[in-house]
Amino acid sequence: MAQDPFHYVGTELDVFSEAHNWRAYWTGMVRPLLGRTVLEVGAGIGSATRSLWTPAVAHWLALEPDDALSDRLRRTVAEMNAPTIEVRSATVAELPAEETFDTALYIDVLEHIDGDLEEVARVAQHIRPGGHIVVLAPAHQWLFTPFDKALGHFRRYDRRSLGRLTPDGFSMLALRYLDSVGMLASLGNRLVLRSAAPTPAQIALWDGRMVPLSRRLDGLLRFRCGKSILGVWQKLEETGTRSGRTTRAVPGA
């Protein structure tokens, strides 16, 4: 997070809450990775929770350390009528050592955490053998703008910087860029328009026109470029050695 790890200073949770095409794109890839027990870190106002949760999940723990956001998250969960979701105002560091999960999710969260290497290593201790850590984050430091800074982002990621976070006893199952068309638009916005933040009209244009194009083009481009990056790690059955970082296909959208 930004200056205070328990007070969220960003605004993109509301700004991008109506990006339905984008949410449908990445949830199609992430949902098949969900196990029976899910840990969602930095659940915010519950946009990802609402999009990903299914009754097949026996226990979904949504962590949100910001008190104001966790209150909104509880209201979202109440509206969902999802009895298997538990909301907790806490961080991964506060989890009991014996509490383990099949899947951990960081959906547009890891870029807000200063010590990302330590964070991933910490959550890895709570993943069961064969389970997954899933990260969706903004891509490419050269796209970093004042808007990122205003949102409390410490960084944007590329394959190398995200791959280096691979924890002991895990293999990199998948690593791909998403939204190739959006990347070009973001670059143009940065170089030409020099806009500090996207306008609602720009967001509507991106989600309505560009994201559907990206869904068609990203696969053809073999997920080699995009303004977001999706990383998936899997815990090995035998831990104690640092894994090789092979890249395989994630489930399709």
Coordinates of N, CA and C in Angstrom, one line a residue:
M1 N 0.8 -1.2 0.0 CA 0.0 0.0 0.0 C 0.9 1.3 0.0
A2 N 0.3 2.4 0.1 CA 1.1 3.6 0.1 C 1.6 3.9 1.5
Q3 N 1.6 5.2 1.9 CA 2.3 5.6 3.1 C 1.9 4.8 4.3
D4 N 0.6 4.5 4.5 CA 0.1 3.7 5.6 C -0.5 2.5 5.0
P5 N 0.1 1.3 5.4 CA -0.3 0.0 4.8 C -1.8 -0.3 5.1
F6 N -2.4 0.3 6.1 CA -3.7 0.0 6.5 C -4.7 1.1 6.1
H7 N -4.3 2.0 5.3 CA -5.2 3.0 4.8 C -5.0 3.2 3.3
Y8 N -6.0 2.8 2.5 CA -5.8 2.8 1.1 C -6.1 4.2 0.5
V9 N -5.2 4.7 -0.3 CA -5.3 6.0 -0.8 C -5.7 6.1 -2.3
G10 N -5.8 5.0 -2.9 CA -6.2 4.9 -4.3 C -7.7 5.2 -4.6
T11 N -8.0 5.4 -5.9 CA -9.4 5.6 -6.2 C -9.9 4.6 -7.3
E12 N -9.0 3.8 -7.8 CA -9.3 3.0 -9.0 C -10.4 1.9 -8.7
L13 N -10.6 1.6 -7.4 CA -11.7 0.6 -7.1 C -13.0 1.1 -7.6
D14 N -13.3 2.4 -7.5 CA -14.5 3.0 -8.0 C -14.4 3.3 -9.5
V15 N -13.3 3.9 -9.9 CA -13.1 4.3 -11.2 C -13.3 3.2 -12.2
F16 N -12.8 2.0 -11.9 CA -12.8 0.9 -12.8 C -13.9 -0.2 -12.5
S17 N -14.8 0.2 -11.5 CA -15.8 -0.8 -11.1 C -16.7 -1.2 -12.2
E18 N -16.9 -0.3 -13.2 CA -17.8 -0.6 -14.3 C -17.2 -1.2 -15.5
A19 N -15.9 -1.6 -15.4 CA -15.2 -2.2 -16.6 C -15.5 -3.7 -16.7
H20 N -16.8 -3.9 -17.2 CA -17.3 -5.3 -17.2 C -16.6 -6.2 -18.2
N21 N -16.2 -5.7 -19.4 CA -15.5 -6.5 -20.3 C -14.2 -6.9 -19.8
W22 N -13.5 -6.0 -19.2 CA -12.1 -6.3 -18.7 C -12.3 -7.4 -17.6
R23 N -13.2 -7.2 -16.7 CA -13.4 -8.2 -15.6 C -13.8 -9.5 -16.2
A24 N -14.6 -9.6 -17.2 CA -15.0 -10.9 -17.8 C -13.7 -11.5 -18.4
Y25 N -12.8 -10.7 -19.0 CA -11.6 -11.3 -19.6 C -10.8 -12.0 -18.6
W26 N -10.3 -11.3 -17.6 CA -9.4 -11.9 -16.7 C -10.0 -13.0 -15.8
T27 N -11.3 -12.8 -15.4 CA -11.9 -13.8 -14.6 C -12.1 -15.1 -15.3
G28 N -12.2 -15.1 -16.6 CA -12.2 -16.3 -17.4 C -11.0 -17.1 -17.3
M29 N -9.9 -16.5 -17.0 CA -8.6 -17.1 -16.8 C -8.3 -17.6 -15.4
V30 N -8.8 -16.8 -14.5 CA -8.5 -17.0 -13.1 C -9.5 -18.0 -12.4
R31 N -10.7 -18.0 -12.8 CA -11.7 -18.8 -12.1 C -11.4 -20.3 -12.1
P32 N -10.9 -20.9 -13.3 CA -10.5 -22.3 -13.2 C -9.4 -22.7 -12.3
L33 N -8.7 -21.7 -11.7 CA -7.6 -21.9 -10.8 C -8.1 -21.9 -9.3
L34 N -9.3 -21.6 -9.1 CA -9.8 -21.5 -7.7 C -10.0 -22.9 -7.2
G35 N -9.5 -23.1 -5.9 CA -9.7 -24.4 -5.3 C -10.9 -24.3 -4.3
R36 N -11.0 -25.3 -3.4 CA -12.2 -25.3 -2.5 C -12.0 -24.2 -1.4
T37 N -10.8 -23.8 -1.1 CA -10.6 -22.7 -0.2 C -9.7 -21.6 -0.8
V38 N -10.2 -20.4 -0.7 CA -9.6 -19.3 -1.4 C -9.2 -18.2 -0.4
L39 N -8.1 -17.6 -0.5 CA -7.6 -16.4 0.2 C -7.5 -15.3 -0.8
E40 N -8.3 -14.2 -0.6 CA -8.2 -13.0 -1.4 C -7.6 -11.9 -0.6
V41 N -6.4 -11.5 -1.1 CA -5.7 -10.5 -0.3 C -6.0 -9.1 -0.9
G42 N -6.3 -8.1 0.0 CA -6.7 -6.8 -0.5 C -7.9 -6.8 -1.3
A43 N -9.0 -7.3 -0.7 CA -10.2 -7.5 -1.5 C -11.0 -6.2 -1.8
G44 N -10.6 -5.1 -1.2 CA -11.1 -3.8 -1.5 C -12.6 -3.7 -1.3
I45 N -13.3 -3.2 -2.3 CA -14.8 -3.1 -2.2 C -15.6 -4.3 -2.7
G46 N -14.8 -5.3 -3.1 CA -15.4 -6.6 -3.4 C -15.7 -6.8 -4.9
S47 N -15.2 -6.0 -5.8 CA -15.4 -6.2 -7.2 C -15.0 -7.5 -7.7
A48 N -13.7 -7.9 -7.3 CA -13.2 -9.2 -7.8 C -13.9 -10.3 -7.0
T49 N -14.2 -10.1 -5.8 CA -15.0 -11.1 -5.0 C -16.3 -11.5 -5.7
R50 N -17.0 -10.4 -6.0 CA -18.3 -10.6 -6.7 C -18.2 -11.3 -8.0
S51 N -17.1 -11.0 -8.7 CA -16.9 -11.6 -10.1 C -16.5 -13.1 -10.0
L52 N -15.7 -13.4 -9.0 CA -15.0 -14.7 -9.0 C -15.7 -15.8 -8.1
W53 N -16.4 -15.4 -7.1 CA -17.0 -16.3 -6.1 C -18.0 -17.2 -6.8
T54 N -18.0 -18.5 -6.4 CA -19.0 -19.4 -6.8 C -19.3 -20.3 -5.6
P55 N -20.5 -20.9 -5.6 CA -20.9 -21.7 -4.4 C -20.0 -22.9 -4.3
A56 N -19.2 -23.3 -5.3 CA -18.3 -24.4 -5.2 C -17.2 -24.2 -4.2
V57 N -16.9 -22.9 -3.9 CA -15.9 -22.6 -3.0 C -16.4 -22.8 -1.6
A58 N -15.8 -23.7 -0.8 CA -16.3 -24.0 0.5 C -15.9 -22.9 1.5
H59 N -14.8 -22.2 1.4 CA -14.4 -21.1 2.3 C -13.6 -20.1 1.5
W60 N -14.1 -18.9 1.5 CA -13.5 -17.7 0.8 C -13.2 -16.7 1.9
L61 N -11.9 -16.5 2.2 CA -11.5 -15.5 3.1 C -11.0 -14.2 2.4
A62 N -11.7 -13.1 2.6 CA -11.4 -11.9 1.9 C -10.8 -11.0 2.9
L63 N -9.5 -10.7 2.8 CA -8.7 -9.8 3.6 C -8.7 -8.4 3.1
E64 N -9.0 -7.4 4.0 CA -8.9 -6.0 3.6 C -8.6 -5.2 4.9
P65 N -7.3 -4.8 5.0 CA -6.9 -4.1 6.2 C -7.4 -2.7 6.4
D66 N -7.9 -2.0 5.3 CA -8.5 -0.7 5.4 C -9.9 -0.8 6.0
D67 N -10.1 -0.2 7.1 CA -11.4 -0.3 7.8 C -12.6 0.2 6.9
A68 N -12.4 1.3 6.2 CA -13.5 1.9 5.4 C -13.8 0.9 4.3
L69 N -12.8 0.4 3.6 CA -13.0 -0.5 2.5 C -13.6 -1.8 3.0
S70 N -13.2 -2.3 4.2 CA -13.7 -3.6 4.7 C -15.2 -3.5 5.0
D71 N -15.6 -2.3 5.5 CA -17.0 -2.0 5.7 C -17.8 -2.1 4.4
R72 N -17.3 -1.5 3.4 CA -18.0 -1.6 2.1 C -18.0 -3.1 1.6
L73 N -16.9 -3.8 1.8 CA -16.7 -5.1 1.4 C -17.8 -6.0 2.1
R74 N -18.0 -5.8 3.3 CA -19.0 -6.5 4.1 C -20.4 -6.3 3.5
R75 N -20.7 -5.1 3.1 CA -22.0 -4.8 2.5 C -22.1 -5.5 1.1
T76 N -21.0 -5.5 0.4 CA -21.1 -6.2 -0.9 C -21.4 -7.7 -0.7
V77 N -20.7 -8.3 0.2 CA -20.9 -9.7 0.5 C -22.3 -10.0 1.0
A78 N -22.8 -9.1 1.8 CA -24.2 -9.3 2.3 C -25.2 -9.2 1.1
E79 N -24.9 -8.4 0.1 CA -25.8 -8.3 -1.1 C -25.7 -9.6 -1.9
M80 N -24.5 -10.2 -1.9 CA -24.3 -11.4 -2.7 C -25.0 -12.6 -2.2
N81 N -25.4 -12.6 -0.9 CA -25.9 -13.8 -0.3 C -25.0 -15.0 -0.5
A82 N -23.7 -14.8 0.0 CA -22.6 -15.8 -0.2 C -22.2 -16.2 1.2
P83 N -22.8 -17.2 1.8 CA -22.5 -17.6 3.2 C -21.1 -18.1 3.4
T84 N -20.4 -18.6 2.3 CA -19.0 -19.1 2.5 C -17.9 -18.1 2.4
I85 N -18.3 -16.8 2.3 CA -17.3 -15.7 2.3 C -17.2 -15.1 3.7
E86 N -16.0 -15.1 4.1 CA -15.6 -14.4 5.4 C -14.8 -13.2 5.1
V87 N -15.2 -12.0 5.7 CA -14.4 -10.8 5.5 C -13.7 -10.6 6.8
R88 N -12.4 -10.3 6.7 CA -11.6 -10.0 7.9 C -10.7 -8.8 7.6
S89 N -10.7 -7.9 8.6 CA -9.9 -6.7 8.5 C -8.5 -7.1 9.0
A90 N -7.7 -7.6 8.1 CA -6.4 -8.1 8.4 C -5.4 -8.2 7.2
T91 N -4.2 -8.5 7.5 CA -3.2 -8.7 6.4 C -2.8 -10.2 6.5
V92 N -2.0 -10.6 5.5 CA -1.5 -12.0 5.5 C -0.6 -12.2 6.7
A93 N 0.1 -11.2 7.1 CA 1.0 -11.4 8.3 C 0.3 -11.7 9.6
E94 N -1.0 -11.4 9.6 CA -1.8 -11.7 10.8 C -2.6 -13.0 10.8
L95 N -2.4 -13.8 9.7 CA -3.0 -15.1 9.6 C -2.4 -16.1 10.5
P96 N -3.2 -16.9 11.2 CA -2.6 -18.0 12.0 C -1.8 -19.0 11.1
A97 N -0.7 -19.5 11.6 CA 0.2 -20.3 10.8 C -0.5 -21.5 10.3
E98 N -1.5 -22.0 11.0 CA -2.2 -23.3 10.6 C -3.3 -23.0 9.6
E99 N -3.6 -21.8 9.2 CA -4.6 -21.5 8.3 C -4.1 -21.6 6.9
T100 N -4.6 -22.5 6.1 CA -4.0 -22.8 4.7 C -5.2 -22.8 3.7
F101 N -4.8 -22.6 2.4 CA -5.7 -22.4 1.3 C -5.2 -23.1 0.1
D102 N -6.2 -23.4 -0.8 CA -5.8 -23.9 -2.1 C -5.4 -22.8 -3.1
T103 N -5.9 -21.6 -2.9 CA -5.6 -20.5 -3.9 C -5.5 -19.2 -3.1
A104 N -4.5 -18.4 -3.5 CA -4.4 -17.1 -3.0 C -4.4 -16.1 -4.2
L105 N -5.2 -15.0 -4.0 CA -5.4 -14.1 -5.1 C -4.9 -12.7 -4.7
Y106 N -4.2 -12.1 -5.6 CA -3.8 -10.7 -5.5 C -4.2 -10.0 -6.8
I107 N -5.4 -9.5 -6.8 CA -6.0 -8.9 -8.0 C -5.8 -7.4 -7.9
D108 N -4.8 -6.8 -8.6 CA -4.5 -5.4 -8.6 C -4.2 -5.0 -7.2
V109 N -3.4 -5.7 -6.5 CA -3.0 -5.5 -5.1 C -1.5 -5.4 -4.9
L110 N -0.8 -6.3 -5.5 CA 0.7 -6.5 -5.1 C 1.4 -5.2 -5.4
E111 N 1.0 -4.4 -6.4 CA 1.7 -3.2 -6.8 C 1.6 -2.1 -5.7
H112 N 0.6 -2.3 -4.8 CA 0.4 -1.4 -3.6 C 1.3 -1.8 -2.4
I113 N 2.0 -2.9 -2.5 CA 2.7 -3.4 -1.3 C 4.2 -3.2 -1.5
D114 N 4.8 -2.4 -0.6 CA 6.2 -2.0 -0.8 C 7.1 -3.3 -0.8
G115 N 7.0 -4.2 0.2 CA 7.8 -5.4 0.2 C 7.1 -6.5 -0.4
D116 N 7.1 -6.5 -1.8 CA 6.4 -7.5 -2.5 C 7.0 -8.9 -2.4
L117 N 8.4 -9.0 -2.4 CA 9.1 -10.2 -2.3 C 8.7 -10.9 -1.0
E118 N 8.7 -10.1 0.1 CA 8.4 -10.7 1.4 C 7.0 -11.1 1.5
E119 N 6.1 -10.3 0.9 CA 4.7 -10.6 0.9 C 4.4 -11.9 0.2
V120 N 4.9 -12.2 -1.0 CA 4.7 -13.4 -1.7 C 5.3 -14.6 -0.9
A121 N 6.4 -14.4 -0.3 CA 7.0 -15.5 0.5 C 6.2 -15.8 1.7
R122 N 5.6 -14.8 2.3 CA 4.7 -14.9 3.4 C 3.4 -15.7 3.1
V123 N 2.8 -15.3 2.0 CA 1.5 -16.0 1.6 C 1.8 -17.4 1.2
A124 N 3.0 -17.7 0.7 CA 3.3 -19.0 0.2 C 3.3 -20.0 1.4
Q125 N 3.5 -19.6 2.6 CA 3.4 -20.5 3.8 C 2.0 -20.9 4.1
H126 N 1.0 -20.3 3.4 CA -0.4 -20.6 3.7 C -1.0 -21.4 2.5
I127 N -0.2 -21.8 1.6 CA -0.8 -22.5 0.4 C -0.5 -24.0 0.5
R128 N -1.5 -24.8 0.3 CA -1.4 -26.2 0.3 C -0.7 -26.8 -0.9
P129 N -0.1 -27.9 -0.8 CA 0.6 -28.6 -1.9 C -0.3 -28.7 -3.1
G130 N 0.1 -28.3 -4.3 CA -0.7 -28.3 -5.5 C -1.5 -27.1 -5.7
G131 N -1.5 -26.2 -4.6 CA -2.3 -25.0 -4.7 C -1.6 -23.9 -5.5
H132 N -2.3 -22.7 -5.7 CA -1.8 -21.7 -6.5 C -1.8 -20.3 -5.8
I133 N -0.9 -19.5 -6.3 CA -0.8 -18.1 -6.0 C -1.1 -17.4 -7.3
V134 N -2.1 -16.5 -7.4 CA -2.4 -15.8 -8.7 C -2.3 -14.3 -8.5
V135 N -1.5 -13.7 -9.4 CA -1.3 -12.2 -9.3 C -1.7 -11.6 -10.6
L136 N -2.6 -10.6 -10.5 CA -2.9 -9.7 -11.7 C -2.5 -8.3 -11.3
A137 N -1.6 -7.7 -12.2 CA -1.0 -6.4 -11.8 C -0.8 -5.6 -13.1
P138 N -0.6 -4.3 -12.9 CA -0.3 -3.4 -14.1 C 1.1 -3.8 -14.6
A139 N 1.3 -3.7 -15.9 CA 2.5 -4.1 -16.5 C 3.3 -2.9 -17.0
H140 N 4.6 -3.1 -17.0 CA 5.6 -2.2 -17.6 C 5.9 -0.9 -16.9
Q141 N 7.0 -0.8 -16.3 CA 7.4 0.4 -15.5 C 7.5 1.6 -16.4
W142 N 7.7 1.4 -17.7 CA 7.7 2.6 -18.6 C 6.4 3.1 -18.9
L143 N 5.3 2.5 -18.4 CA 4.0 3.0 -18.4 C 3.6 3.7 -17.1
F144 N 4.5 3.7 -16.2 CA 4.2 4.3 -14.8 C 4.0 5.8 -15.0
T145 N 2.9 6.3 -14.5 CA 2.5 7.7 -14.6 C 2.2 8.3 -13.3
P146 N 2.0 9.6 -13.2 CA 1.5 10.2 -12.0 C 0.2 9.6 -11.5
F147 N -0.6 9.0 -12.4 CA -1.8 8.4 -12.0 C -1.5 7.1 -11.1
D148 N -0.5 6.4 -11.5 CA 0.0 5.2 -10.7 C 0.3 5.7 -9.3
K149 N 1.1 6.8 -9.3 CA 1.6 7.3 -8.0 C 0.4 7.7 -7.1
A150 N -0.5 8.4 -7.7 CA -1.7 8.9 -7.0 C -2.5 7.7 -6.4
L151 N -2.5 6.6 -7.1 CA -3.2 5.4 -6.7 C -2.5 4.6 -5.6
G152 N -1.2 5.0 -5.3 CA -0.5 4.3 -4.3 C 0.3 3.1 -4.8
H153 N 0.6 3.1 -6.1 CA 1.4 2.1 -6.7 C 2.9 2.3 -6.5
F154 N 3.6 1.3 -6.1 CA 5.0 1.3 -5.9 C 5.7 1.0 -7.2
R155 N 5.0 0.3 -8.1 CA 5.7 -0.2 -9.3 C 4.7 -0.8 -10.3
R156 N 5.1 -1.0 -11.5 CA 4.4 -1.9 -12.5 C 5.4 -3.0 -12.7
Y157 N 4.9 -4.2 -13.2 CA 5.7 -5.4 -13.4 C 5.9 -5.7 -14.8
D158 N 7.0 -6.5 -15.0 CA 7.2 -7.2 -16.3 C 7.5 -8.6 -16.0
R159 N 7.7 -9.4 -17.0 CA 8.0 -10.9 -16.8 C 9.1 -11.1 -15.8
R160 N 10.2 -10.3 -15.9 CA 11.3 -10.5 -15.1 C 11.1 -10.2 -13.6
S161 N 10.5 -9.0 -13.4 CA 10.3 -8.5 -12.1 C 9.2 -9.3 -11.3
L162 N 8.2 -9.8 -12.0 CA 7.2 -10.7 -11.4 C 7.8 -12.1 -11.2
G163 N 8.5 -12.6 -12.2 CA 9.1 -13.9 -12.0 C 10.1 -14.0 -10.9
R164 N 10.8 -13.0 -10.6 CA 11.8 -13.0 -9.5 C 11.1 -13.2 -8.1
L165 N 9.8 -13.1 -8.0 CA 9.1 -13.2 -6.8 C 8.8 -14.7 -6.5
T166 N 9.1 -15.6 -7.4 CA 8.8 -17.0 -7.2 C 9.3 -17.5 -5.8
P167 N 8.4 -18.0 -5.0 CA 8.8 -18.4 -3.7 C 9.4 -19.8 -3.7
D168 N 10.2 -20.1 -2.7 CA 10.7 -21.5 -2.5 C 9.6 -22.5 -2.5
G169 N 9.9 -23.6 -3.3 CA 8.9 -24.7 -3.3 C 7.8 -24.5 -4.3
F170 N 7.8 -23.5 -5.1 CA 6.8 -23.2 -6.1 C 7.4 -23.2 -7.5
S171 N 6.6 -23.5 -8.5 CA 7.0 -23.3 -9.9 C 6.1 -22.3 -10.5
M172 N 6.7 -21.5 -11.5 CA 5.9 -20.5 -12.2 C 5.1 -21.3 -13.3
L173 N 3.8 -21.4 -13.1 CA 3.0 -22.1 -13.9 C 2.6 -21.3 -15.2
A174 N 2.4 -20.0 -15.0 CA 2.0 -19.2 -16.2 C 2.4 -17.8 -15.9
L175 N 2.7 -17.1 -17.0 CA 3.1 -15.7 -17.0 C 2.8 -15.1 -18.3
R176 N 1.8 -14.2 -18.3 CA 1.4 -13.6 -19.6 C 0.9 -12.2 -19.5
Y177 N 1.1 -11.5 -20.6 CA 0.6 -10.1 -20.6 C -0.8 -10.1 -21.2
L178 N -1.6 -9.2 -20.7 CA -3.0 -9.1 -21.2 C -3.3 -7.6 -21.6
D179 N -4.2 -7.5 -22.6 CA -4.7 -6.2 -23.1 C -3.6 -5.4 -23.9
S180 N -3.3 -6.0 -25.1 CA -2.3 -5.4 -26.0 C -2.8 -4.1 -26.5
V181 N -4.1 -4.0 -26.9 CA -4.6 -2.7 -27.4 C -4.6 -1.7 -26.3
G182 N -4.9 -2.0 -25.1 CA -4.9 -1.1 -24.0 C -3.5 -0.6 -23.7
M183 N -2.5 -1.4 -24.0 CA -1.1 -1.0 -23.8 C -0.8 0.2 -24.7
L184 N -1.2 0.0 -26.0 CA -0.9 1.1 -27.0 C -1.6 2.3 -26.6
A185 N -2.9 2.2 -26.2 CA -3.6 3.4 -25.8 C -3.0 4.1 -24.5
S186 N -2.5 3.3 -23.6 CA -1.9 3.8 -22.4 C -0.6 4.6 -22.8
L187 N 0.1 4.0 -23.7 CA 1.4 4.6 -24.1 C 1.1 5.9 -24.8
G188 N 0.1 5.9 -25.7 CA -0.3 7.2 -26.4 C -0.8 8.2 -25.4
N189 N -1.5 7.8 -24.4 CA -2.0 8.7 -23.4 C -0.8 9.3 -22.6
R190 N 0.2 8.5 -22.4 CA 1.3 9.0 -21.6 C 2.2 9.9 -22.4
L191 N 2.4 9.6 -23.7 CA 3.3 10.4 -24.5 C 2.7 11.6 -25.2
V192 N 1.4 11.4 -25.6 CA 0.8 12.5 -26.4 C -0.2 13.3 -25.5
L193 N -1.1 12.7 -24.9 CA -2.1 13.5 -24.1 C -1.6 13.9 -22.8
R194 N -0.6 13.1 -22.3 CA 0.0 13.5 -21.0 C -1.1 13.7 -19.9
S195 N -2.1 12.8 -19.9 CA -3.2 12.9 -19.0 C -2.8 12.3 -17.7
A196 N -3.1 13.0 -16.5 CA -2.7 12.4 -15.2 C -3.6 11.2 -14.9
A197 N -4.8 11.2 -15.4 CA -5.7 10.1 -15.0 C -6.7 9.9 -16.2
P198 N -7.1 8.7 -16.4 CA -8.1 8.5 -17.5 C -9.5 9.0 -17.1
T199 N -10.2 9.6 -18.0 CA -11.5 10.1 -17.8 C -12.5 9.0 -17.9
P200 N -13.7 9.2 -17.3 CA -14.8 8.1 -17.5 C -15.0 7.8 -18.9
A201 N -15.0 8.8 -19.8 CA -15.2 8.5 -21.2 C -14.1 7.6 -21.8
Q202 N -12.9 7.9 -21.4 CA -11.7 7.0 -21.9 C -11.9 5.6 -21.3
I203 N -12.3 5.5 -20.1 CA -12.5 4.1 -19.5 C -13.6 3.4 -20.2
A204 N -14.7 4.1 -20.6 CA -15.8 3.4 -21.3 C -15.3 3.0 -22.7
L205 N -14.5 3.8 -23.4 CA -14.0 3.5 -24.7 C -13.1 2.3 -24.6
W206 N -12.2 2.3 -23.6 CA -11.2 1.2 -23.4 C -12.0 -0.1 -23.2
D207 N -12.9 -0.1 -22.2 CA -13.6 -1.3 -21.9 C -14.6 -1.8 -22.9
G208 N -15.2 -0.8 -23.6 CA -16.2 -1.2 -24.6 C -15.6 -1.6 -26.0
R209 N -14.5 -1.0 -26.4 CA -14.0 -1.2 -27.7 C -12.6 -1.9 -27.7
M210 N -11.7 -1.5 -26.8 CA -10.4 -2.0 -26.8 C -10.2 -3.4 -26.2
V211 N -10.9 -3.6 -25.1 CA -10.8 -4.9 -24.4 C -11.3 -6.0 -25.3
P212 N -12.4 -5.9 -26.0 CA -12.8 -7.0 -26.9 C -11.8 -7.2 -28.0
L213 N -11.2 -6.2 -28.5 CA -10.1 -6.3 -29.5 C -8.9 -7.1 -28.9
S214 N -8.5 -6.7 -27.7 CA -7.4 -7.4 -27.0 C -7.7 -8.8 -26.8
R215 N -8.9 -9.2 -26.5 CA -9.3 -10.6 -26.3 C -9.0 -11.4 -27.6
R216 N -9.2 -10.8 -28.7 CA -9.0 -11.5 -30.0 C -7.5 -11.5 -30.3
L217 N -6.8 -10.4 -30.0 CA -5.4 -10.2 -30.5 C -4.4 -10.8 -29.5
D218 N -4.6 -10.8 -28.2 CA -3.6 -11.3 -27.2 C -3.1 -12.7 -27.5
G219 N -4.0 -13.6 -27.8 CA -3.6 -15.0 -28.1 C -2.8 -15.1 -29.4
L220 N -3.2 -14.3 -30.4 CA -2.5 -14.3 -31.6 C -1.1 -13.8 -31.4
L221 N -0.9 -12.8 -30.5 CA 0.4 -12.3 -30.1 C 1.1 -13.1 -29.1
R222 N 0.5 -14.2 -28.7 CA 1.1 -15.2 -27.7 C 1.3 -14.5 -26.4
F223 N 0.4 -13.5 -26.1 CA 0.4 -12.9 -24.8 C 1.8 -12.2 -24.5
R224 N 2.4 -11.7 -25.5 CA 3.8 -11.1 -25.3 C 3.7 -9.6 -25.0
C225 N 2.6 -9.0 -25.1 CA 2.5 -7.5 -24.8 C 1.1 -7.2 -24.2
G226 N 1.1 -6.2 -23.3 CA -0.2 -5.9 -22.7 C 0.1 -4.9 -21.6
K227 N -1.0 -4.2 -21.1 CA -0.8 -3.3 -20.1 C -1.0 -3.9 -18.7
S228 N -1.4 -5.2 -18.6 CA -1.5 -5.9 -17.4 C -0.8 -7.2 -17.5
I229 N -0.4 -7.8 -16.4 CA 0.3 -9.0 -16.4 C -0.3 -10.0 -15.4
L230 N -0.4 -11.2 -15.8 CA -1.0 -12.3 -15.0 C 0.0 -13.3 -14.7
G231 N 0.3 -13.6 -13.5 CA 1.3 -14.6 -13.1 C 0.6 -15.6 -12.2
V232 N 1.0 -16.9 -12.4 CA 0.4 -18.0 -11.6 C 1.5 -18.9 -11.1
W233 N 1.6 -19.1 -9.8 CA 2.6 -20.1 -9.3 C 1.8 -21.3 -8.7
Q234 N 2.4 -22.4 -8.7 CA 1.9 -23.6 -8.1 C 2.8 -24.2 -7.1
K235 N 2.3 -24.6 -6.0 CA 3.1 -25.2 -4.9 C 3.4 -26.6 -5.3
L236 N 4.7 -27.0 -5.2 CA 5.1 -28.3 -5.5 C 4.8 -29.3 -4.4
E237 N 4.7 -30.5 -4.7 CA 4.3 -31.5 -3.7 C 5.5 -31.7 -2.7
E238 N 6.7 -31.5 -3.1 CA 7.9 -31.5 -2.2 C 8.5 -30.2 -2.2
T239 N 8.6 -29.5 -1.1 CA 9.1 -28.2 -0.9 C 10.6 -28.2 -0.5
G240 N 11.2 -27.0 -0.5 CA 12.6 -27.0 0.0 C 13.6 -26.6 -1.1
T241 N 13.2 -26.7 -2.4 CA 14.2 -26.3 -3.4 C 13.5 -25.2 -4.2
R242 N 14.3 -24.3 -4.7 CA 13.8 -23.2 -5.6 C 13.4 -23.7 -6.9
S243 N 12.3 -23.4 -7.4 CA 11.7 -24.0 -8.6 C 12.3 -23.4 -9.8
G244 N 12.2 -24.1 -10.9 CA 12.5 -23.6 -12.2 C 11.4 -22.7 -12.6
R245 N 11.6 -21.7 -13.5 CA 10.5 -20.8 -13.9 C 10.1 -21.0 -15.3
T246 N 9.4 -22.0 -15.5 CA 8.8 -22.3 -16.8 C 7.5 -21.7 -17.0
T247 N 7.2 -21.3 -18.2 CA 6.0 -20.6 -18.5 C 5.1 -21.5 -19.4
R248 N 3.8 -21.7 -18.9 CA 2.9 -22.5 -19.6 C 1.6 -21.7 -19.8
A249 N 0.7 -22.2 -20.6 CA -0.5 -21.5 -20.9 C -1.4 -21.6 -19.7
V250 N -2.1 -20.4 -19.4 CA -3.1 -20.4 -18.3 C -4.4 -20.8 -19.0
P251 N -5.5 -21.1 -18.2 CA -6.8 -21.4 -18.9 C -7.2 -20.2 -19.7
G252 N -7.9 -20.5 -20.8 CA -8.3 -19.5 -21.8 C -9.5 -18.7 -21.2
A253 N -9.7 -17.5 -21.8 CA -10.8 -16.7 -21.4 C -12.1 -17.3 -21.9

